[in-house]
Tab-separated table of C-alpha atoms and ligand atoms in Angstrom:
chain	number	residue	atom	x	y	z
I	1	MET	CA	38.466	11.812	-64.196
I	2	ALA	CA	35.293	13.712	-63.395
I	3	LEU	CA	34.515	17.417	-63.451
I	4	THR	CA	31.664	18.728	-61.315
I	5	GLN	CA	30.633	22.260	-60.509
I	6	ILE	CA	28.566	23.916	-57.794
I	7	PRO	CA	27.681	27.548	-57.009
I	8	PHE	CA	30.042	29.226	-54.538
I	9	GLY	CA	28.081	32.369	-53.723
I	10	THR	CA	27.811	35.762	-55.334
I	11	THR	CA	30.394	38.546	-55.246
I	12	GLN	CA	29.550	41.871	-53.595
I	13	ALA	CA	29.143	43.200	-57.131
I	14	GLY	CA	26.487	40.550	-57.798
I	15	ALA	CA	28.399	38.075	-59.980
I	16	PRO	CA	27.928	34.345	-59.410
I	17	VAL	CA	31.049	32.377	-58.461
I	18	THR	CA	31.500	28.687	-59.216
I	19	ALA	CA	33.506	25.956	-57.486
I	20	PHE	CA	34.798	23.382	-59.992
I	21	CYS	CA	36.002	20.027	-58.749
I	22	LEU	CA	38.270	17.692	-60.716
I	23	THR	CA	38.434	14.166	-59.272
I	24	ASN	CA	40.731	11.443	-60.590
I	25	ARG	CA	40.096	7.674	-60.554
I	26	ALA	CA	42.032	7.270	-57.299
I	27	GLY	CA	39.676	9.783	-55.644
I	28	ALA	CA	42.183	12.634	-55.331
I	29	SER	CA	40.590	15.979	-56.146
I	30	VAL	CA	41.125	19.670	-56.543
I	31	THR	CA	38.473	22.331	-56.035
I	32	LEU	CA	39.049	25.502	-58.024
I	33	LEU	CA	37.194	28.810	-57.848
I	34	ASP	CA	36.789	31.136	-60.807
I	35	TYR	CA	37.139	33.931	-58.217
I	36	GLY	CA	40.893	34.575	-58.139
I	37	ALA	CA	41.574	31.393	-60.168
I	38	THR	CA	41.939	29.943	-56.702
I	39	ILE	CA	42.788	26.470	-55.383
I	40	GLN	CA	40.170	26.140	-52.626
I	41	ALA	CA	40.861	22.500	-51.680
I	42	LEU	CA	43.292	19.765	-52.674
I	43	ARG	CA	42.557	16.315	-51.315
I	44	MET	CA	45.325	13.742	-51.561
I	45	PRO	CA	45.550	10.188	-50.186
I	46	ASP	CA	47.662	9.603	-47.088
I	47	ARG	CA	49.620	6.395	-46.420
I	48	GLN	CA	46.446	4.781	-44.994
I	49	GLY	CA	44.497	5.670	-48.117
I	50	SER	CA	42.308	8.324	-46.408
I	51	PHE	CA	42.130	11.744	-47.992
I	52	THR	CA	43.719	14.841	-46.475
I	53	ASP	CA	42.997	18.364	-47.647
I	54	VAL	CA	46.535	19.713	-47.970
I	55	VAL	CA	45.794	23.426	-48.527
I	56	LEU	CA	44.292	26.122	-46.323
I	57	GLY	CA	41.178	27.874	-47.536
I	58	TYR	CA	37.809	29.331	-46.655
I	59	ASP	CA	34.293	27.925	-46.880
I	60	THR	CA	32.663	31.126	-48.090
I	61	LEU	CA	33.178	33.620	-50.873
I	62	SER	CA	32.891	36.615	-48.539
I	63	GLU	CA	36.017	35.421	-46.714
I	64	TYR	CA	37.908	35.266	-50.022
I	65	GLU	CA	36.626	38.743	-50.914
I	66	ARG	CA	37.747	40.126	-47.545
I	67	GLY	CA	41.033	38.634	-48.578
I	68	ASP	CA	43.448	37.901	-45.788
I	69	GLY	CA	46.534	36.111	-47.054
I	70	TYR	CA	45.775	35.386	-50.743
I	71	LEU	CA	44.811	31.801	-49.854
I	72	GLY	CA	45.321	29.541	-52.884
I	73	ALA	CA	44.933	32.426	-55.325
I	74	THR	CA	46.626	33.214	-58.613
I	75	ILE	CA	48.847	36.255	-58.070
I	76	GLY	CA	49.552	38.874	-60.741
I	77	ARG	CA	50.277	40.990	-62.707
I	78	VAL	CA	53.550	40.816	-60.762
I	79	CYS	CA	53.766	38.691	-57.629
I	80	ASN	CA	55.929	39.563	-54.619
I	81	ARG	CA	57.241	43.073	-53.954
I	82	ILE	CA	58.179	45.995	-56.161
I	83	GLY	CA	60.278	48.489	-54.172
I	84	GLY	CA	58.952	52.051	-53.944
I	85	ALA	CA	55.840	50.860	-55.805
I	86	ALA	CA	57.263	51.944	-59.158
I	87	PHE	CA	59.444	50.627	-61.943
I	88	GLN	CA	61.374	52.094	-64.860
I	89	MET	CA	60.988	50.778	-68.361
I	90	HIS	CA	62.242	52.327	-71.616
I	91	GLY	CA	63.166	55.506	-69.695
I	92	LYS	CA	59.698	55.945	-68.250
I	93	CYS	CA	58.589	55.591	-64.632
I	94	TYR	CA	55.447	53.565	-63.951
I	95	PRO	CA	53.948	54.275	-60.511
I	96	LEU	CA	51.991	51.379	-59.020
I	97	ALA	CA	49.611	50.904	-56.114
I	98	LYS	CA	51.334	51.210	-52.697
I	99	ASN	CA	49.615	48.390	-50.848
I	100	ASP	CA	52.524	47.275	-48.655
I	101	GLY	CA	53.832	50.362	-46.873
I	102	GLU	CA	55.794	52.256	-49.512
I	103	ASN	CA	55.982	49.177	-51.720
I	104	HIS	CA	53.783	47.217	-54.105
I	105	LEU	CA	52.798	43.632	-53.218
I	106	HIS	CA	51.136	40.858	-55.238
I	107	GLY	CA	49.733	43.067	-57.999
I	108	GLY	CA	48.289	45.895	-55.909
I	109	TRP	CA	45.026	46.651	-54.114
I	110	LYS	CA	43.036	44.626	-56.575
I	111	GLY	CA	45.350	42.001	-57.970
I	112	PHE	CA	44.431	38.981	-60.079
I	113	ASP	CA	43.329	37.222	-56.873
I	114	LYS	CA	40.356	39.611	-56.579
I	115	TYR	CA	38.896	39.167	-60.061
I	116	LEU	CA	36.371	36.749	-61.414
I	117	TRP	CA	38.002	34.757	-64.218
I	118	HIS	CA	36.360	33.114	-67.201
I	119	ALA	CA	36.422	29.330	-66.744
I	120	ALA	CA	36.504	26.737	-69.520
I	121	PRO	CA	37.022	22.987	-69.186
I	122	GLN	CA	39.964	21.667	-71.212
I	123	GLY	CA	39.610	18.024	-72.007
I	124	GLU	CA	38.272	16.085	-69.075
I	125	ASP	CA	41.128	16.577	-66.657
I	126	ALA	CA	41.790	20.325	-66.805
I	127	LEU	CA	40.210	23.696	-66.312
I	128	CYS	CA	41.426	26.879	-67.947
I	129	PHE	CA	40.841	30.282	-66.331
I	130	SER	CA	41.386	33.393	-68.415
I	131	ARG	CA	41.014	37.131	-68.103
I	132	LEU	CA	42.012	40.346	-69.787
I	133	SER	CA	43.933	42.638	-67.496
I	134	PRO	CA	43.365	46.036	-69.117
I	135	ASN	CA	46.005	48.650	-69.909
I	136	GLY	CA	46.620	50.695	-66.743
I	137	GLU	CA	45.226	48.153	-64.292
I	138	GLU	CA	46.919	48.894	-60.941
I	139	GLY	CA	49.382	51.039	-62.917
I	140	TYR	CA	50.704	48.350	-65.308
I	141	PRO	CA	51.049	49.158	-69.014
I	142	GLY	CA	49.386	47.225	-71.824
I	143	ASN	CA	46.436	44.914	-72.194
I	144	LEU	CA	47.445	41.512	-70.911
I	145	HIS	CA	45.563	38.405	-71.849
I	146	VAL	CA	46.326	35.754	-69.260
I	147	GLN	CA	45.400	32.093	-68.912
I	148	VAL	CA	45.998	29.745	-66.009
I	149	THR	CA	45.293	26.067	-66.652
I	150	PHE	CA	45.022	23.579	-63.793
I	151	ARG	CA	45.317	19.894	-64.693
I	152	LEU	CA	44.930	17.008	-62.262
I	153	THR	CA	46.635	13.827	-63.405
I	154	GLU	CA	45.747	10.226	-62.604
I	155	GLU	CA	49.132	10.082	-60.815
I	156	ASN	CA	48.040	12.703	-58.238
I	157	ALA	CA	49.915	15.667	-59.679
I	158	LEU	CA	48.462	19.150	-60.017
I	159	GLU	CA	49.950	20.907	-63.011
I	160	ILE	CA	49.610	24.690	-63.329
I	161	VAL	CA	50.343	26.230	-66.713
I	162	TYR	CA	50.569	29.994	-67.159
I	163	ASP	CA	50.151	31.615	-70.587
I	164	ALA	CA	50.125	35.330	-71.328
I	165	ASP	CA	50.303	37.817	-74.204
I	166	ALA	CA	50.504	41.594	-74.080
I	167	ASP	CA	50.042	44.398	-76.621
I	168	GLN	CA	52.701	46.564	-74.926
I	169	ASP	CA	55.870	45.638	-73.058
I	170	THR	CA	54.979	44.950	-69.418
I	171	PRO	CA	56.417	43.119	-66.437
I	172	VAL	CA	54.552	39.881	-65.689
I	173	CYS	CA	55.253	37.349	-62.966
I	174	LEU	CA	52.519	34.901	-62.016
I	175	THR	CA	52.403	32.469	-59.135
I	176	ASN	CA	49.992	30.463	-57.045
I	177	HIS	CA	49.709	31.355	-53.361
I	178	SER	CA	48.611	28.021	-51.861
I	179	TYR	CA	49.309	27.436	-48.190
I	180	PHE	CA	50.351	23.786	-47.901
I	181	ASN	CA	49.957	21.698	-44.788
I	182	LEU	CA	50.475	18.033	-45.620
I	183	SER	CA	49.078	16.943	-42.250
I	184	GLY	CA	45.816	18.757	-42.981
I	185	GLY	CA	46.211	21.126	-40.031
I	186	GLY	CA	48.338	22.152	-37.050
I	187	CYS	CA	51.787	23.729	-37.075
I	188	VAL	CA	54.068	22.732	-39.973
I	189	SER	CA	57.256	22.727	-37.907
I	190	GLU	CA	57.569	18.914	-37.981
I	191	GLN	CA	57.035	18.761	-41.744
I	192	GLN	CA	60.259	18.242	-43.640
I	193	LEU	CA	61.326	20.652	-46.348
I	194	GLN	CA	63.992	20.248	-48.983
I	195	VAL	CA	64.834	23.085	-51.380
I	196	SER	CA	67.248	22.615	-54.280
I	197	SER	CA	68.983	25.900	-53.679
I	198	HIS	CA	72.332	26.960	-52.312
I	199	ARG	CA	71.558	30.681	-52.154
I	200	ILE	CA	68.808	33.195	-51.584
I	201	THR	CA	68.354	36.707	-52.859
I	202	GLU	CA	69.385	38.659	-49.759
I	203	SER	CA	66.591	40.895	-48.505
I	204	ASP	CA	66.325	44.053	-46.423
I	205	ALA	CA	63.975	44.685	-43.481
I	206	HIS	CA	61.082	45.281	-45.922
I	207	CYS	CA	61.590	41.882	-47.560
I	208	LEU	CA	63.028	43.551	-50.674
I	209	PRO	CA	66.160	42.208	-52.389
I	210	THR	CA	69.399	44.098	-51.834
I	211	GLY	CA	70.688	42.783	-55.171
I	212	ARG	CA	73.190	40.491	-53.462
I	213	PHE	CA	72.991	36.721	-53.182
I	214	LEU	CA	73.534	34.985	-49.868
I	215	PRO	CA	74.700	31.367	-49.532
I	216	VAL	CA	72.380	29.317	-47.320
I	217	ALA	CA	75.284	27.234	-45.943
I	218	GLY	CA	75.627	27.842	-42.228
I	219	THR	CA	72.260	29.618	-41.948
I	220	ALA	CA	68.846	28.435	-40.769
I	221	LEU	CA	67.755	28.534	-44.419
I	222	ASP	CA	69.900	25.598	-45.453
I	223	PHE	CA	67.316	23.128	-46.774
I	224	ARG	CA	69.606	21.499	-49.331
I	225	THR	CA	68.897	18.252	-47.531
I	226	SER	CA	65.447	17.606	-46.139
I	227	ARG	CA	64.910	18.730	-42.536
I	228	PRO	CA	61.998	19.763	-40.331
I	229	LEU	CA	60.856	23.348	-40.765
I	230	ALA	CA	61.401	23.645	-37.003
I	231	ALA	CA	65.103	24.006	-37.804
I	232	ALA	CA	64.259	27.415	-39.228
I	233	LEU	CA	61.173	28.343	-37.225
I	234	ASP	CA	62.465	27.508	-33.757
I	235	CYS	CA	65.875	29.117	-33.987
I	236	ASP	CA	67.081	32.638	-33.456
I	237	ASP	CA	68.784	33.266	-36.788
I	238	PRO	CA	68.588	37.044	-37.481
I	239	LEU	CA	67.762	36.203	-41.106
I	240	LEU	CA	64.355	34.926	-39.979
I	241	ARG	CA	63.772	36.937	-36.801
I	242	ALA	CA	62.860	40.071	-38.744
I	243	PHE	CA	60.051	38.264	-40.580
I	244	GLY	CA	58.762	35.970	-37.817
I	245	GLY	CA	59.756	32.920	-39.849
I	246	CYS	CA	60.722	32.109	-43.370
I	247	ASP	CA	59.822	34.653	-46.077
I	248	HIS	CA	62.702	34.320	-48.536
I	249	ASN	CA	63.298	33.867	-52.230
I	250	PHE	CA	65.442	30.821	-52.976
I	251	VAL	CA	67.453	30.747	-56.179
I	252	LEU	CA	66.678	27.342	-57.647
I	253	ASP	CA	69.578	25.151	-58.771
I	254	VAL	CA	67.772	22.186	-60.350
I	255	SER	CA	64.335	20.681	-60.770
I	256	PRO	CA	62.592	19.322	-58.725
I	257	ALA	CA	62.820	22.600	-56.876
I	258	ALA	CA	61.593	21.311	-53.559
I	259	SER	CA	59.873	18.623	-51.578
I	260	LEU	CA	57.730	18.764	-48.470
I	261	TYR	CA	56.931	15.707	-46.359
I	262	SER	CA	54.586	15.045	-43.457
I	263	PRO	CA	55.795	12.157	-41.257
I	264	GLU	CA	52.277	12.146	-39.775
I	265	THR	CA	50.314	11.384	-42.956
I	266	GLY	CA	53.179	10.103	-45.092
I	267	ILE	CA	52.222	12.572	-47.823
I	268	GLU	CA	55.108	13.952	-49.819
I	269	MET	CA	54.805	16.774	-52.326
I	270	THR	CA	57.449	17.623	-54.893
I	271	VAL	CA	57.568	20.938	-56.724
I	272	GLU	CA	58.771	21.115	-60.298
I	273	THR	CA	59.059	24.375	-62.171
I	274	ASP	CA	60.757	26.079	-65.105
I	275	LEU	CA	61.043	29.295	-63.072
I	276	PRO	CA	64.315	30.387	-61.420
I	277	GLY	CA	63.025	31.317	-57.960
I	278	MET	CA	60.727	30.214	-55.184
I	279	GLN	CA	59.462	32.263	-52.238
I	280	VAL	CA	59.202	30.080	-49.159
I	281	TYR	CA	56.731	31.733	-46.810
I	282	THR	CA	55.699	30.097	-43.533
I	283	ALA	CA	52.467	32.082	-43.191
I	284	ASN	CA	54.124	34.400	-40.652
I	285	GLY	CA	51.584	37.171	-41.182
I	286	LEU	CA	48.472	35.028	-41.456
I	287	THR	CA	45.789	36.128	-39.005
I	288	SER	CA	44.857	33.423	-36.505
I	289	ARG	CA	41.307	32.446	-37.344
I	290	ALA	CA	39.099	29.584	-38.444
I	291	GLY	CA	39.268	28.395	-42.026
I	292	LYS	CA	37.525	25.562	-43.882
I	293	GLY	CA	35.321	23.458	-41.621
I	294	GLY	CA	36.450	25.484	-38.595
I	295	ALA	CA	40.101	24.369	-38.976
I	296	SER	CA	42.431	26.718	-37.149
I	297	MET	CA	44.784	28.766	-39.300
I	298	GLY	CA	47.554	31.117	-38.299
I	299	PRO	CA	51.296	31.785	-38.359
I	300	HIS	CA	53.374	28.664	-39.180
I	301	GLY	CA	50.195	26.713	-39.872
I	302	ALA	CA	51.240	26.194	-43.483
I	303	VAL	CA	54.006	26.862	-45.941
I	304	CYS	CA	53.707	28.553	-49.340
I	305	LEU	CA	56.117	27.415	-52.049
I	306	GLU	CA	55.582	30.195	-54.599
I	307	THR	CA	57.491	29.584	-57.822
I	308	GLN	CA	58.424	32.831	-59.555
I	309	LEU	CA	61.150	35.123	-60.870
I	310	PHE	CA	63.098	37.071	-58.260
I	311	PRO	CA	61.317	39.819	-56.279
I	312	ASN	CA	61.646	43.426	-57.478
I	313	ALA	CA	63.324	42.098	-60.619
I	314	MET	CA	62.735	45.338	-62.547
I	315	GLY	CA	65.200	46.985	-60.142
I	316	PHE	CA	68.175	44.705	-60.845
I	317	TYR	CA	69.779	44.054	-64.215
I	318	ALA	CA	71.381	40.889	-62.833
I	319	PHE	CA	67.979	39.318	-62.125
I	320	PRO	CA	66.068	37.500	-64.890
I	321	SER	CA	63.838	40.104	-66.525
I	322	PRO	CA	60.087	39.926	-65.933
I	323	VAL	CA	59.328	41.980	-69.060
I	324	LEU	CA	56.973	40.289	-71.475
I	325	HIS	CA	57.462	42.086	-74.769
I	326	ALA	CA	54.533	42.919	-77.002
I	327	GLY	CA	54.051	40.057	-79.416
I	328	GLU	CA	55.958	37.553	-77.263
I	329	HIS	CA	54.248	34.685	-75.526
I	330	LEU	CA	54.743	33.764	-71.874
I	331	HIS	CA	54.455	30.065	-71.096
I	332	SER	CA	55.466	28.563	-67.788
I	333	THR	CA	54.674	25.406	-65.864
I	334	THR	CA	54.757	24.459	-62.192
I	335	VAL	CA	53.764	20.992	-60.971
I	336	TYR	CA	52.893	19.997	-57.417
I	337	ALA	CA	53.097	16.189	-57.381
I	338	PHE	CA	51.958	13.988	-54.496
I	339	HIS	CA	52.783	10.497	-53.317
I	340	THR	CA	53.130	8.721	-49.974
I	341	ARG	CA	55.940	6.925	-48.191
B	1	LIG	C1	55.040	37.222	-49.131
B	1	LIG	C2	54.881	37.762	-47.729
B	1	LIG	C3	53.513	38.368	-47.602
B	1	LIG	C4	52.482	37.339	-47.933
B	1	LIG	C5	51.092	37.892	-47.891
B	1	LIG	C6	53.960	36.216	-49.381
B	1	LIG	O1	54.045	35.753	-50.677
B	1	LIG	O2	56.295	36.645	-49.328
B	1	LIG	O3	55.883	38.704	-47.436
B	1	LIG	O4	53.321	38.869	-46.306
B	1	LIG	O5	52.708	36.819	-49.210
B	1	LIG	O6	50.186	36.874	-47.828
């Protein structure tokens, strides 16, 4: 395993940003930015042994700062949506930034994806990013010390470990917002998805949970056995029509939570997590534009498999609580593992 680092530009505020690259003996690699604790590139071998970059990203820091789509970034303090951009805790209402119509999305106007993190190598195969999210940031209570550690294994797995501590009770829900395309580009409709889930949290027109659960059986969201994403993207199921594709939280039954396979490259990715939910988002709202090396990006050009708690969880007692209590420690792991067939 080797760790190299190169400058990746300077933020508008004048801070230098670094791209760190971990490369294993097989030649697989991950490039990580301290800006947003972001996965900028992830190169995995295909069945011929050539390397394919399986995530969307940008070549320049200014594109990350402009920030369309949270490409590869760490999302927090609370990922996904919070209805009405406010939550109640201990009888008090906490108003948050309204950055998605009347609602709060992915931590607010300046979420964790827009901060420069402190980077520290951990051993020779991992990099740990940390930051202190101060009391009141984007409306959230308490100082939160958060760490995200990325480890690349010799077996071509990328392990992401989240750790956090707070000095006041606060909701916390962290995820990574990588856009996966296991063919390295083009539409993902022929890539095959399997999700170990028999129900989703039903959502309203604003992509907010209603509090009910909906079985996937008989809907276009039934990925209990692997099938091409086209089955969902090219159909007229009203569940997907409203969102222009898949943008749903699946309630996970078992681990591995999911697998994605490209018949073109033979690359298969499995997702393992200790979290109860996963938002499957087919990049429906991604602006059509050029990304890394001029590669075209746009709607259905990738799929995000965002492991997390359920959206708007503060609003529903039946959902697992996102509250991290003062003095408690949050520790959670998600692994994206790659092989070919
Ligand atoms: C959400 C989408 C949102 C997108 C923004 C996804 O995680 O599920 O609703 O539009 O992030 O990039």
